[in-house]
Amino acid sequence: MTVTAVIHRVSHLVPCPTPDTENRIQRQCVIGTYHLETKVAVVLWGIVVPRCPLKPDSSFRYTGSPDSLRSRAPMITPDLESGVKVWHLVKNHEHGDQKEGDRGSKMGTLQKFVDDLFETLFSTVHRGSALPLAIKYMFDFLDEQADKHGIHDQDVRHTWKSNCLPLRFWVNVIKNPQFVFDIHKSSITDACLSVVAQTFMDSCSTYYADINRLPAISDQDMNAYLAEQARLHSTEFNMLSALNEIYSYVSKYSEEITMALEQDEQARKQRLAYKVEQLISAMSLES
């Protein structure tokens, strides 16, 4: 079947352009074809023209999705009866190998954006802005904990860092762009993004090694950074709500936290375990 669009303007049918009989091509009608006036009222409808005679009780049934139907619709379709090729916005090239060239051109166009994405996420030197201090500080903390507990398996450290940043945030954004942009993600796009996400994970080892070689962040620098971020975003977050979330975690694991504080020398000097117990008792009375 073919669907031909026609426009009805004040009971007058405007015909589509006549085909170029010499080259046997015809352009499909678009709104600009009819030179319509501003704010003119038009009605569009489709005319179904069967290619073969149908019985009165015959019917067509299509079980695919609308997306798959649109994705398989060619830009140029020949009229089998007249031999005229119909084109829409761009004429197809006469050479048979043009499709392969177009495919390579599209891949080359997309490659720049993929490269820019990986450069922005993974580069620690040539990126547009400096590596956030929080990432360096967090990864150094994980390495310190691994050394403290005698964990020398690099795969374990790699997994810790991947769970903290790439898997928790970046991979989720890459595989689900509809979370950020108002777009529809087709099944084909989902498969392509899965490949990009897997490549992302395979690239993390070099990224982690580059961060490990950067100078360590002192506690003073980190505290100053956090204070600056708190000042810049003071109106965007509720401090009481954040404290309540922290308290929920502390109350749930109070025994483990108290035991860890009692074993830490610096925590014993500041009597942090006792202060945590007082905090939990006070909050229990309030509730």
mmCIF file of N, CA and C in Angstrom, residues 237-252 279 283:
data_model
loop_
_atom_site.group_PDB
_atom_site.id
_atom_site.type_symbol
_atom_site.label_atom_id
_atom_site.label_comp_id
_atom_site.label_asym_id
_atom_site.label_seq_id
_atom_site.Cartn_x
_atom_site.Cartn_y
_atom_site.Cartn_z
ATOM 1 N N PHE A 237 19.521 23.459 48.957
ATOM 2 C CA PHE A 237 19.385 22.259 49.768
ATOM 3 C C PHE A 237 18.867 22.623 51.154
ATOM 4 N N ASN A 238 18.200 21.662 51.771
ATOM 5 C CA ASN A 238 17.679 21.827 53.120
ATOM 6 C C ASN A 238 18.621 21.118 54.089
ATOM 7 N N MET A 239 19.300 21.883 54.936
ATOM 8 C CA MET A 239 20.289 21.305 55.842
ATOM 9 C C MET A 239 19.641 20.354 56.844
ATOM 10 N N LEU A 240 18.479 20.723 57.364
ATOM 11 C CA LEU A 240 17.810 19.863 58.342
ATOM 12 C C LEU A 240 17.416 18.524 57.728
ATOM 13 N N SER A 241 16.990 18.563 56.474
ATOM 14 C CA SER A 241 16.636 17.318 55.796
ATOM 15 C C SER A 241 17.860 16.431 55.608
ATOM 16 N N ALA A 242 18.991 17.046 55.252
ATOM 17 C CA ALA A 242 20.229 16.279 55.089
ATOM 18 C C ALA A 242 20.673 15.667 56.419
ATOM 19 N N LEU A 243 20.587 16.447 57.509
ATOM 20 C CA LEU A 243 20.959 15.927 58.821
ATOM 21 C C LEU A 243 20.050 14.780 59.242
ATOM 22 N N ASN A 244 18.787 14.877 58.899
ATOM 23 C CA ASN A 244 17.858 13.800 59.236
ATOM 24 C C ASN A 244 18.206 12.509 58.500
ATOM 25 N N GLU A 245 18.639 12.640 57.234
ATOM 26 C CA GLU A 245 19.051 11.456 56.480
ATOM 27 C C GLU A 245 20.300 10.829 57.095
ATOM 28 N N ILE A 246 21.234 11.678 57.528
ATOM 29 C CA ILE A 246 22.445 11.154 58.173
ATOM 30 C C ILE A 246 22.092 10.460 59.484
ATOM 31 N N TYR A 247 21.177 11.061 60.246
ATOM 32 C CA TYR A 247 20.780 10.447 61.518
ATOM 33 C C TYR A 247 20.108 9.093 61.293
ATOM 34 N N SER A 248 19.321 8.980 60.229
ATOM 35 C CA SER A 248 18.670 7.694 59.939
ATOM 36 C C SER A 248 19.713 6.605 59.726
ATOM 37 N N TYR A 249 20.797 6.954 59.057
ATOM 38 C CA TYR A 249 21.875 5.989 58.828
ATOM 39 C C TYR A 249 22.597 5.675 60.142
ATOM 40 N N VAL A 250 22.882 6.714 60.942
ATOM 41 C CA VAL A 250 23.604 6.516 62.204
ATOM 42 C C VAL A 250 22.794 5.658 63.167
ATOM 43 N N SER A 251 21.497 5.927 63.271
ATOM 44 C CA SER A 251 20.665 5.152 64.194
ATOM 45 C C SER A 251 20.537 3.696 63.757
ATOM 46 N N LYS A 252 20.558 3.456 62.461
ATOM 47 C CA LYS A 252 20.424 2.086 61.948
ATOM 48 C C LYS A 252 21.672 1.264 62.240
ATOM 49 N N LEU A 279 23.596 11.767 71.154
ATOM 50 C CA LEU A 279 22.742 12.205 70.051
ATOM 51 C C LEU A 279 21.576 11.249 69.852
ATOM 52 N N MET A 283 17.601 12.189 70.392
ATOM 53 C CA MET A 283 16.644 12.045 69.295
ATOM 54 C C MET A 283 15.544 11.057 69.652
#
